[in-house]
PDB file of C-alpha atoms in Angstrom:
ATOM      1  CA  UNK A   8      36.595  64.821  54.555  1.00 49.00           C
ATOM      2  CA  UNK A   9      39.736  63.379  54.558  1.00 45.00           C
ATOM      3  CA  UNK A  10      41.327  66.054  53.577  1.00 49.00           C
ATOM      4  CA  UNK A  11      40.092  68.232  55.583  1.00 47.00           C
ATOM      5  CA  UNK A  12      41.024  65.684  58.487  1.00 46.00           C
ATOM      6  CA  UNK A  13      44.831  66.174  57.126  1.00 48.00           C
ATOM      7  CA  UNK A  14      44.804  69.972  57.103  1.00 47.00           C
ATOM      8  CA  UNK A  15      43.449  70.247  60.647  1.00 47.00           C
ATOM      9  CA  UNK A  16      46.349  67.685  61.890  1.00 44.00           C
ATOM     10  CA  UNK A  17      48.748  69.524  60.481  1.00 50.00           C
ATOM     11  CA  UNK A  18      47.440  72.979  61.871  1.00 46.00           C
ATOM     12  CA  UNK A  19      47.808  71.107  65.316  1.00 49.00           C
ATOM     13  CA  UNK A  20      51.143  70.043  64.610  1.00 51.00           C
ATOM     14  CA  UNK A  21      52.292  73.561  63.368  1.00 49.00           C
ATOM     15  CA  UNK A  22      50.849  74.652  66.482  1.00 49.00           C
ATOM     16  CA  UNK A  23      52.429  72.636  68.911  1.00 49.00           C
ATOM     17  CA  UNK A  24      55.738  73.023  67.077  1.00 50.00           C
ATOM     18  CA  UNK A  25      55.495  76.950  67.281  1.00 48.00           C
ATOM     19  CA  UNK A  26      54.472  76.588  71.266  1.00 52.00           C
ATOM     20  CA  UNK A  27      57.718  74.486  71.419  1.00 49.00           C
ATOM     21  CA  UNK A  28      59.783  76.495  69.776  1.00 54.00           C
ATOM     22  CA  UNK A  29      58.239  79.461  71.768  1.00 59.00           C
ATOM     23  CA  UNK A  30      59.227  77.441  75.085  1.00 61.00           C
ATOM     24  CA  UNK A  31      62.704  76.660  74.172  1.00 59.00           C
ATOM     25  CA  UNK A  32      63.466  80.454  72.841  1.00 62.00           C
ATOM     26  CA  UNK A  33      61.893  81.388  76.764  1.00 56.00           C
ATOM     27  CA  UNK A  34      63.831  79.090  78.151  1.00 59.00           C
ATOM     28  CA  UNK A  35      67.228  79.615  77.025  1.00 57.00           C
ATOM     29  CA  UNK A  36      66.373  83.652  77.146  1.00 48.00           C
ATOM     30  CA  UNK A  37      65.732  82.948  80.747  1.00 53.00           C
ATOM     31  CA  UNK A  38      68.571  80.804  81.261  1.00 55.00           C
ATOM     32  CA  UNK A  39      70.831  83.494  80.196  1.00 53.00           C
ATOM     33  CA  UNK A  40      69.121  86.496  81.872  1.00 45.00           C
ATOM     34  CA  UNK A  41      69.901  84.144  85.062  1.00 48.00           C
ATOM     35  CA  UNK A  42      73.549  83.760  83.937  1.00 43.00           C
ATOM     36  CA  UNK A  43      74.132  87.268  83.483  1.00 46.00           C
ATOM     37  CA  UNK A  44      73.092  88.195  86.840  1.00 44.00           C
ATOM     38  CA  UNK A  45      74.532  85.711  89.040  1.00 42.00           C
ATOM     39  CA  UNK A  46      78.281  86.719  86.476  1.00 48.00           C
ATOM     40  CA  UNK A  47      77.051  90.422  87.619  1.00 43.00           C
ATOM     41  CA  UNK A  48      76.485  89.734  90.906  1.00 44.00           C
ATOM     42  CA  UNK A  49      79.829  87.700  91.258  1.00 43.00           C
ATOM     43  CA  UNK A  50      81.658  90.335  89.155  1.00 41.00           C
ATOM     44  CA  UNK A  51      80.445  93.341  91.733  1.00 39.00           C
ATOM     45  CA  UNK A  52      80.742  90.994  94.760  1.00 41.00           C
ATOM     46  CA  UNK A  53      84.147  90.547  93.888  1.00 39.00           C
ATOM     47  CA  UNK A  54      84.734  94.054  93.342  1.00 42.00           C
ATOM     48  CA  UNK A  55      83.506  95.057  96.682  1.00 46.00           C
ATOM     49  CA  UNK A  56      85.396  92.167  98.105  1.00 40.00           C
ATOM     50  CA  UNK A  57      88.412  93.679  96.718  1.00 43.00           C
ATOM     51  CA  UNK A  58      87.599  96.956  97.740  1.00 46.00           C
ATOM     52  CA  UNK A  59      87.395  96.357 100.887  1.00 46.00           C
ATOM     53  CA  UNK A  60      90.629  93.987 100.817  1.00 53.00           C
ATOM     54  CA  UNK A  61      92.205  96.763  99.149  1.00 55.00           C
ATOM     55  CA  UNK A  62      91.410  99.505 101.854  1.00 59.00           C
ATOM     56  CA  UNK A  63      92.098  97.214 104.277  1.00 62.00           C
ATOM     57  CA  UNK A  64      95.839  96.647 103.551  1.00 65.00           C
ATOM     58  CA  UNK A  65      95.376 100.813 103.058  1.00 66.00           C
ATOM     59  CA  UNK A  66      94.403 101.361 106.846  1.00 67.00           C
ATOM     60  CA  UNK A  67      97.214  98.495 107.954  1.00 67.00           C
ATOM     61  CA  UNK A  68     100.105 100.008 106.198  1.00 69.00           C
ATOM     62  CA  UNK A  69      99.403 103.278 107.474  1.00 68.00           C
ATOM     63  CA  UNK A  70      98.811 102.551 111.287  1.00 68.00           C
ATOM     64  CA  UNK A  71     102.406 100.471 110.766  1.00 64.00           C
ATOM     65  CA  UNK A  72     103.913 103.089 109.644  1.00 67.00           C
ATOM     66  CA  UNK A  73     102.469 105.757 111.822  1.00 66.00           C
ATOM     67  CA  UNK A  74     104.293 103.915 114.462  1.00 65.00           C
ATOM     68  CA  UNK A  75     107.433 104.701 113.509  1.00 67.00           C
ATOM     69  CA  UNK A  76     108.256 108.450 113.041  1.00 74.00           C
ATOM     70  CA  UNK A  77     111.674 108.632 112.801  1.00 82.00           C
ATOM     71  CA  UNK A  78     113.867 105.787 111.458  1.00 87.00           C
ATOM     72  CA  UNK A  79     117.411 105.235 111.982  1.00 89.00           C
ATOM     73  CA  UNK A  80     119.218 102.678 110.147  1.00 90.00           C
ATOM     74  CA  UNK A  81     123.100 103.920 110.430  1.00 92.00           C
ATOM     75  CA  UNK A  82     125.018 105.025 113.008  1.00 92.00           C
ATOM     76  CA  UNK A  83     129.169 105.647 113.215  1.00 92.00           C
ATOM     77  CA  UNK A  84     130.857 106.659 116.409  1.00 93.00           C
ATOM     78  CA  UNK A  85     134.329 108.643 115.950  1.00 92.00           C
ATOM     79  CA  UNK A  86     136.626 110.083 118.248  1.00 91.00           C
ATOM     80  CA  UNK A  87     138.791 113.361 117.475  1.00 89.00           C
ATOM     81  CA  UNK A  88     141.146 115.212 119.549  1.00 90.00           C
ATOM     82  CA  UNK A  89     141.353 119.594 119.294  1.00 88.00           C
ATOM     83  CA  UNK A  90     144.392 121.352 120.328  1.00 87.00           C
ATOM     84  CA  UNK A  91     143.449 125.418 120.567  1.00 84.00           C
ATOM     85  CA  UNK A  92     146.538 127.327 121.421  1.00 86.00           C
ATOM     86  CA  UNK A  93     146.851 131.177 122.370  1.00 82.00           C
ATOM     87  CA  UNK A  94     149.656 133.419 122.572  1.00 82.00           C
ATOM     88  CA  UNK A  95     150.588 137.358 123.608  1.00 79.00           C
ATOM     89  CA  UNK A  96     153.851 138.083 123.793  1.00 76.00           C
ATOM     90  CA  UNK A  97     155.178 136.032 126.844  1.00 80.00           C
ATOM     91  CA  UNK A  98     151.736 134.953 128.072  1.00 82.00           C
ATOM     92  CA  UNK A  99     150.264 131.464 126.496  1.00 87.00           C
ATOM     93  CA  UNK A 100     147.428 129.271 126.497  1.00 86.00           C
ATOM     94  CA  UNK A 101     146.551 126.189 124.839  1.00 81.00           C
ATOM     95  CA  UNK A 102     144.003 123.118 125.641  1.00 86.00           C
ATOM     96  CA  UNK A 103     144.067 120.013 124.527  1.00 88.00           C
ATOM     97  CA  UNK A 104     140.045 118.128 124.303  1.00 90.00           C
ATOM     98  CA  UNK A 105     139.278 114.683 123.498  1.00 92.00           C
ATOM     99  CA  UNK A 106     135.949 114.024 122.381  1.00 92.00           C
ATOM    100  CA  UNK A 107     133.516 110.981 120.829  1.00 94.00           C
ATOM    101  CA  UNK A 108     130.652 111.958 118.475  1.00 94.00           C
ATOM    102  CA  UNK A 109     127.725 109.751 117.212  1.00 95.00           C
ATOM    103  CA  UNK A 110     126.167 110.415 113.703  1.00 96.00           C
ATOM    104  CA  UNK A 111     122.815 109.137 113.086  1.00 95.00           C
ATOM    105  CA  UNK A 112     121.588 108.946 110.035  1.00 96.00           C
ATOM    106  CA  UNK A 113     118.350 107.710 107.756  1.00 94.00           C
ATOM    107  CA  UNK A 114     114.720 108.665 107.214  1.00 93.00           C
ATOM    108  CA  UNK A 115     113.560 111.702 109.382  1.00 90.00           C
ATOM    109  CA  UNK A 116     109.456 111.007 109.040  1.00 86.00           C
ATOM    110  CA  UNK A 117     109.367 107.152 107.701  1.00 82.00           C
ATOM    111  CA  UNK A 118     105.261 108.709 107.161  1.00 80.00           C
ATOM    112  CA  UNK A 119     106.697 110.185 104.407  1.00 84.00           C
ATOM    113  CA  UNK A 120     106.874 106.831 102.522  1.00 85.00           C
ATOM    114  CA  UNK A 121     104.275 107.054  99.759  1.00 86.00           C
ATOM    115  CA  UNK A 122     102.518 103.911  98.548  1.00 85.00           C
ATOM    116  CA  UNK A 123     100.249 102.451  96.605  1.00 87.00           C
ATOM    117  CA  UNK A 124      98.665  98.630  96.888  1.00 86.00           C
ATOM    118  CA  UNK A 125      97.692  96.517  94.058  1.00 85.00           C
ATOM    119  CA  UNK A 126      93.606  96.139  93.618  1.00 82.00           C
ATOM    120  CA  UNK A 127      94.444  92.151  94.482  1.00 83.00           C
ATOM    121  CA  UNK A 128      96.155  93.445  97.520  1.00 83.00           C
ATOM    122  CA  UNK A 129      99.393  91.701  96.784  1.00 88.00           C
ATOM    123  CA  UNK A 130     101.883  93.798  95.721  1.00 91.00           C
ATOM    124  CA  UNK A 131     102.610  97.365  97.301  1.00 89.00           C
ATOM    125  CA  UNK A 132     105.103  99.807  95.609  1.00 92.00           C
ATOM    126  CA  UNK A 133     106.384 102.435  97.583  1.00 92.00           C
ATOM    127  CA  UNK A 134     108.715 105.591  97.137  1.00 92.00           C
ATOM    128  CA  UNK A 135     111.559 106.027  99.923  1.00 91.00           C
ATOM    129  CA  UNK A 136     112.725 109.395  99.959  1.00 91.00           C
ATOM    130  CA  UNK A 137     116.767 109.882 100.704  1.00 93.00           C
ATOM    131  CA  UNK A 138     118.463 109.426 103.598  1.00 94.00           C
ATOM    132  CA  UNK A 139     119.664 112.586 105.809  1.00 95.00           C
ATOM    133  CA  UNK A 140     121.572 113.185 108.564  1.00 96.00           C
ATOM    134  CA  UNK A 141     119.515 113.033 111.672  1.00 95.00           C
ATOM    135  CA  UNK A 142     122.053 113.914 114.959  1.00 94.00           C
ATOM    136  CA  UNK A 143     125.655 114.694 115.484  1.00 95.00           C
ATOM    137  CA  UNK A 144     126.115 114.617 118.878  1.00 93.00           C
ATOM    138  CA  UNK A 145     129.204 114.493 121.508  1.00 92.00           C
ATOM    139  CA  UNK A 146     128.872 111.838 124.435  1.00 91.00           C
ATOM    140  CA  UNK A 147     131.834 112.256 125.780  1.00 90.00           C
ATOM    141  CA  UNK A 148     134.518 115.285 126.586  1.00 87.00           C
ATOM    142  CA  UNK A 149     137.636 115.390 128.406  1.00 85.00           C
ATOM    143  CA  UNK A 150     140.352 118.005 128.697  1.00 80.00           C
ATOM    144  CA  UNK A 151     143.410 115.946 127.475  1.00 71.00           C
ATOM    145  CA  UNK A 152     146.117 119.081 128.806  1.00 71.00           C
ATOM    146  CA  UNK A 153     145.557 122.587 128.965  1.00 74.00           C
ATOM    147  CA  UNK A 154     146.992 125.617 130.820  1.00 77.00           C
ATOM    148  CA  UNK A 155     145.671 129.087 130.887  1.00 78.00           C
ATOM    149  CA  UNK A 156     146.977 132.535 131.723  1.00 74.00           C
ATOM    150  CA  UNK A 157     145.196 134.914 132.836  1.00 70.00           C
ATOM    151  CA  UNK A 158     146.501 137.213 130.123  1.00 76.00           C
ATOM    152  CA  UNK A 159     145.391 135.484 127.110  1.00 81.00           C
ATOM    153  CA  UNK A 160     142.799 132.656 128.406  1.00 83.00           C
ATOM    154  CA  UNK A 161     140.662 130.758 125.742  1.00 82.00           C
ATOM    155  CA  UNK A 162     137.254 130.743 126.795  1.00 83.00           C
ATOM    156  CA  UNK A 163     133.820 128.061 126.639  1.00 83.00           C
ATOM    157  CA  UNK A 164     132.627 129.428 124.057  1.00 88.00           C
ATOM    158  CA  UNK A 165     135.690 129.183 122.080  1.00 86.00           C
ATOM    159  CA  UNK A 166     136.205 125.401 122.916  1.00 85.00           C
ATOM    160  CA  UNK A 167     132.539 125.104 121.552  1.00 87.00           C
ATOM    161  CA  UNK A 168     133.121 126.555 118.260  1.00 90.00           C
ATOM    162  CA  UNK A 169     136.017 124.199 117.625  1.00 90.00           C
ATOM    163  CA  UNK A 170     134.413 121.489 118.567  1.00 90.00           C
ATOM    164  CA  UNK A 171     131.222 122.308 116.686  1.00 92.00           C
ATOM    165  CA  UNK A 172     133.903 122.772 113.501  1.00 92.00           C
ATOM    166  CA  UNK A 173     135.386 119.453 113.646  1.00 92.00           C
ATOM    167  CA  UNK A 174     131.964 117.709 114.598  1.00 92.00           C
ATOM    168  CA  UNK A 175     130.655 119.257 110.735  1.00 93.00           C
ATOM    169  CA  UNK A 176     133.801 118.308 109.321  1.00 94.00           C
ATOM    170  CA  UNK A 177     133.187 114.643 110.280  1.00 93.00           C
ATOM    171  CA  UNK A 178     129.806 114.931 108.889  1.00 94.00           C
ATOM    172  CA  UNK A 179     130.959 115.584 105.428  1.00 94.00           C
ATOM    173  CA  UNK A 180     133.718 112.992 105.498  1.00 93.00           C
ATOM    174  CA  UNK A 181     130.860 110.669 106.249  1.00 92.00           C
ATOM    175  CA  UNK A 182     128.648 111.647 103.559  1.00 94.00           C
ATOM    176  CA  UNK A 183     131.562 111.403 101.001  1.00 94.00           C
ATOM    177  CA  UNK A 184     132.308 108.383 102.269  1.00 93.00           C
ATOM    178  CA  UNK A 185     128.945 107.018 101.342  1.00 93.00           C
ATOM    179  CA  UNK A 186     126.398 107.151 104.645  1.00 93.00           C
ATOM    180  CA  UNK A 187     124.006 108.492 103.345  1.00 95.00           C
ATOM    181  CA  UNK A 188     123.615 105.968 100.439  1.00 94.00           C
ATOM    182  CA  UNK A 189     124.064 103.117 103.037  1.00 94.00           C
ATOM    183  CA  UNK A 190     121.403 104.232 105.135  1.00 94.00           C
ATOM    184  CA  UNK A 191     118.926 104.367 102.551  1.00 94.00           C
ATOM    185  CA  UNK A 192     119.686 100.762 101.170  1.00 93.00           C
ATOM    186  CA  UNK A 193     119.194  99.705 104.572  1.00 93.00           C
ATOM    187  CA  UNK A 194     115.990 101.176 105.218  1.00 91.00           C
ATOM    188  CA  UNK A 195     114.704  99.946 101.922  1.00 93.00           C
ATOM    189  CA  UNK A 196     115.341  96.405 103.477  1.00 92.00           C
ATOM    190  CA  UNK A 197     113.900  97.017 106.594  1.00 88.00           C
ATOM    191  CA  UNK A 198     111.059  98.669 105.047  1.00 88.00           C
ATOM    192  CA  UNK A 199     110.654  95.403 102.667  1.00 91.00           C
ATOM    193  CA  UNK A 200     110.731  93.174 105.380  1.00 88.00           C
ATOM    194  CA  UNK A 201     108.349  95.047 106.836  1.00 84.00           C
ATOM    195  CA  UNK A 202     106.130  94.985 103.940  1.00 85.00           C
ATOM    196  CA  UNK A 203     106.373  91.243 103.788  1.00 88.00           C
ATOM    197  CA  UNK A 204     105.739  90.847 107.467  1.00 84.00           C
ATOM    198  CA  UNK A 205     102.065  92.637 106.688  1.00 82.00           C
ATOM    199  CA  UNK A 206     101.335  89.846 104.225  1.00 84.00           C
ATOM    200  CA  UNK A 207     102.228  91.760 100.279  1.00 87.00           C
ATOM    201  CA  UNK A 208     104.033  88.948  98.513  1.00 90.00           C
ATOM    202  CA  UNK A 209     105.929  91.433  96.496  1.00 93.00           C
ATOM    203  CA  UNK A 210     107.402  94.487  97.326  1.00 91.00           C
ATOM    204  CA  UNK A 211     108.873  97.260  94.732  1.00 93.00           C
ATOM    205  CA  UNK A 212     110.863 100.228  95.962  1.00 92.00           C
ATOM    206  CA  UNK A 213     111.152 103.287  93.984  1.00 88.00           C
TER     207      UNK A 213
END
């Protein structure tokens, strides 16, 4: 009687330590079905969160730069003086024109900037194309000396061509002399500031 006492004790106790061990398996399965969806739900949270950050700093950098078409970040004034002389036999005519010229010169469309932002939105790297030329133009013209004859008179037209000779000529004296390449390093530091100003913590220029 005893013994059978004993057995059915023990059956109980096997029981109840199965249940248990059913409870804590449920438990921690549960505990870790919890975990993985709150991480998942954090992880894609986060992601959208950064998304959005992302497109964001997208839309901001190119309404800034839409702003700005054209951008100019070198300019040299020089001054020149043309002497166009004429002769026929006894007859002669020559004119002597002072003139200043402005060359402008940097990005043409600054929307041509390509970029690309970093998924934290912190760092942007952009490619700045090469600097050009963008004007050459006289702002002021005087006739130094001159005298015409009605036998061999130099026209307008002729005056213009000169002019538009030496105004090209000073052009390429600038560009050998480096403009172009100054230009572009200032833009690039302009454009950086600029970068910095719309919150990116780093900036790379390629």
């Amino acid at each position: 009687m005893e013994d059978k006492k004993e057995k059915n004790v023990e059956a109980r106790s096997k029981r109840k330590g199965a249940g248990l061990g059913s409870r804590i398996i449920l438990r921690i399965v549960t505990i870790i079905v919890i975990a993985l969806i709150v991480l998942g739900g954090g992880y894609f949270g986060l992601k959208r969160f950064t998304t959005v950050k992302t497109e964001n700093k997208l839309a901001l950098v190119d309404r800034q730069l839409s702003y700005c078409q054209e951008l100019v970040t070198a300019k040299y004034r020089y001054s020149d003086i043309i002497t166009m002389k004429k002769t026929s036999g006894f007859a002669k005519s020559y004119s002597i024109i002072k003139y200043t010229g402005l060359i402008r010169a940097g990005l043409a469309d600054i929307t041509d900037v390509s970029y690309s932002v970093s998924l934290d939105g912190k760092t942007i790297t952009l490619t700045v194309p090469a600097a050009e030329i963008l004007g050459n133009e006289i702002v002021s013209q005087s006739v130094f000396d001159e005298k015409q004859s009605v036998f061999v008179s130099i026209s307008t037209q002729e005056v213009f061509d000169e002019i538009e000779k030496a105004k090209q000529a000073a052009v390429e004296d600038m560009v050998a002399e480096g403009i172009l390449d100054d230009a572009r390093e200032y833009a690039v530091k302009i454009i950086t500031q600029f970068m910095l100003a719309l919150g990116f913590e780093e900036v790379r220029i390629k």
